[in-house]
C-alpha cells in the first residue's frame, strides 16, 4: 500500500532569531523538515501553513512531490507572493527530505548526483569606516573565505543597514514593537562607496572575490553610474542595484556597465525572473530555495537560467534556517550553473536546535551524505524559545520620504 501523510505540523521557534519550520510525518513513521521563515512576517506563513495547507496534506502520497507542488500552486486561485511561495517551499523541502530518507540517499543524489566536489560560499564583512572594513576582511579571510560581501558605513549617516558603529553582529530585524526608522542619503553613498571598495581591492589583492549589495536603493541612472565606477574594482557581483519589479529599467544598467549584476532575493517565481534571464539583464539569480517554492521550483529557474548563461546563487542569510541552507547546498552540488552560496553562519544555539549534516570548511560548503536533507530538529529545545516580535527597519531620505530598504 502506498505510504500516506498522516500529519503536518508547524513549529515556530526563536533560538537567536525567529524561524518557522514544517514537519511532515508519513504513516510509515518517516518525517521530513521544511523551512518557511519569512523575515519580519513569520507568523503570516505559519498561519498560511497551519490553517490552509497542513489540513489538505493529510492523506496525500509523500512521494508525489511534483504533483503536490502543482496542487498547492495551480490548485488555488491566489498564486505567487512570498507568503504562498514560502509555504509551498516548506512543503517541497519536507517532501524531498522524506524521499531521501525512504530511499536512503542524500537529496543531491536524487537530483542527478554531484557535478562538483564542494560549493563555493561567501559571507559578510562590514566596517563603519574603511580601516574597520579592512580589518573585517582580513578576519574573514582567516576563517577560510575566498569570497566576501563587503559593506561599509557612510559618512554623515548614523546608521546603515547591516553595518554597526560598534562592529556588532549583523541582524537587521530588531526585536520590539515596530520597525526602526533609518535615515538614508543616496548621494552620500555614491560619493563614498566606490573609493571605499577600491581601497578594499587594493588591500586584499586581485584573487579575493568581492561582492557588494546596494539593497534596491538606486534609480536606474544611479545604478548605471555606480556599476561603471566600480568596474576597476572587479567585483564578483553588484547586488540589487535598483528595484527590479519594472524589469525594463535593467536594460539601461546593463548597457552602461560590465560589472556583473545579481538580483532576485525578493522574487519568488520563475515568471519574475523570466525577462531578466532571457534578456541577459542579470548574471546571477538570487532566489532563496525556501522563498521560491522549494527545490522543485528553483530547479526550473536554474534550468531556464542555464540556457541564457545566467548562474544560480541562492539567497542564504541568517534568516533562512539551516533546513533551507541544506536544501540550497544539495541543489548546488547537483546544478551545473550553480555559482556560489551565501553563508552568514548561525549562533551556536541555532546549530543546537537544527542539527545538520552540512558542513563549512575553507570557504566551501558541502551538504553531507545523510539520507534526505540531513537536518534534524530538536523539538524539545526549540520549544524553549518562543516567537519574539521582530521587524526589519524602514528607511527614509533626509526629507522624510520613505525609500526602499
JSON list of C-alpha atoms in Angstrom, two decimals, residues 15 21 34 53 72 84 97 108 143 150 161 166 174-175 197 212 221 239 252 282 286 288 325 342 349 355-356 387:
[
{"chain": "A", "resi": 15, "resn": "UNK", "atom": "CA", "xyz": [16.86, 30.31, 19.10]},
{"chain": "A", "resi": 21, "resn": "UNK", "atom": "CA", "xyz": [9.72, 25.01, 10.37]},
{"chain": "A", "resi": 34, "resn": "UNK", "atom": "CA", "xyz": [10.99, 22.20, 5.63]},
{"chain": "A", "resi": 53, "resn": "UNK", "atom": "CA", "xyz": [-2.08, 23.91, 3.79]},
{"chain": "A", "resi": 72, "resn": "UNK", "atom": "CA", "xyz": [-0.50, 23.86, -3.92]},
{"chain": "A", "resi": 84, "resn": "UNK", "atom": "CA", "xyz": [2.34, 31.48, -0.53]},
{"chain": "A", "resi": 97, "resn": "UNK", "atom": "CA", "xyz": [13.66, 15.16, 2.82]},
{"chain": "A", "resi": 108, "resn": "UNK", "atom": "CA", "xyz": [21.66, 15.68, -4.18]},
{"chain": "A", "resi": 143, "resn": "UNK", "atom": "CA", "xyz": [38.24, 31.88, 8.50]},
{"chain": "A", "resi": 150, "resn": "UNK", "atom": "CA", "xyz": [31.75, 43.98, 1.84]},
{"chain": "A", "resi": 161, "resn": "UNK", "atom": "CA", "xyz": [21.59, 48.54, 7.15]},
{"chain": "A", "resi": 166, "resn": "UNK", "atom": "CA", "xyz": [30.42, 49.08, 17.29]},
{"chain": "A", "resi": 174, "resn": "UNK", "atom": "CA", "xyz": [15.12, 44.40, 15.51]},
{"chain": "A", "resi": 175, "resn": "UNK", "atom": "CA", "xyz": [13.17, 43.00, 18.44]},
{"chain": "A", "resi": 197, "resn": "UNK", "atom": "CA", "xyz": [35.66, 49.40, -2.33]},
{"chain": "A", "resi": 212, "resn": "UNK", "atom": "CA", "xyz": [28.63, 44.41, -2.70]},
{"chain": "A", "resi": 221, "resn": "UNK", "atom": "CA", "xyz": [20.70, 56.01, -13.74]},
{"chain": "A", "resi": 239, "resn": "UNK", "atom": "CA", "xyz": [23.68, 43.14, -5.96]},
{"chain": "A", "resi": 252, "resn": "UNK", "atom": "CA", "xyz": [19.82, 50.88, -19.01]},
{"chain": "A", "resi": 282, "resn": "UNK", "atom": "CA", "xyz": [21.48, 39.87, -14.87]},
{"chain": "A", "resi": 286, "resn": "UNK", "atom": "CA", "xyz": [19.43, 35.30, -6.08]},
{"chain": "A", "resi": 288, "resn": "UNK", "atom": "CA", "xyz": [16.20, 31.54, -1.86]},
{"chain": "A", "resi": 325, "resn": "UNK", "atom": "CA", "xyz": [20.56, 26.08, 3.69]},
{"chain": "A", "resi": 342, "resn": "UNK", "atom": "CA", "xyz": [25.67, 32.87, 0.69]},
{"chain": "A", "resi": 349, "resn": "UNK", "atom": "CA", "xyz": [22.03, 27.87, 19.79]},
{"chain": "A", "resi": 355, "resn": "UNK", "atom": "CA", "xyz": [21.35, 19.66, 13.92]},
{"chain": "A", "resi": 356, "resn": "UNK", "atom": "CA", "xyz": [22.69, 19.25, 10.41]},
{"chain": "A", "resi": 387, "resn": "UNK", "atom": "CA", "xyz": [8.49, 33.61, 18.92]}
]
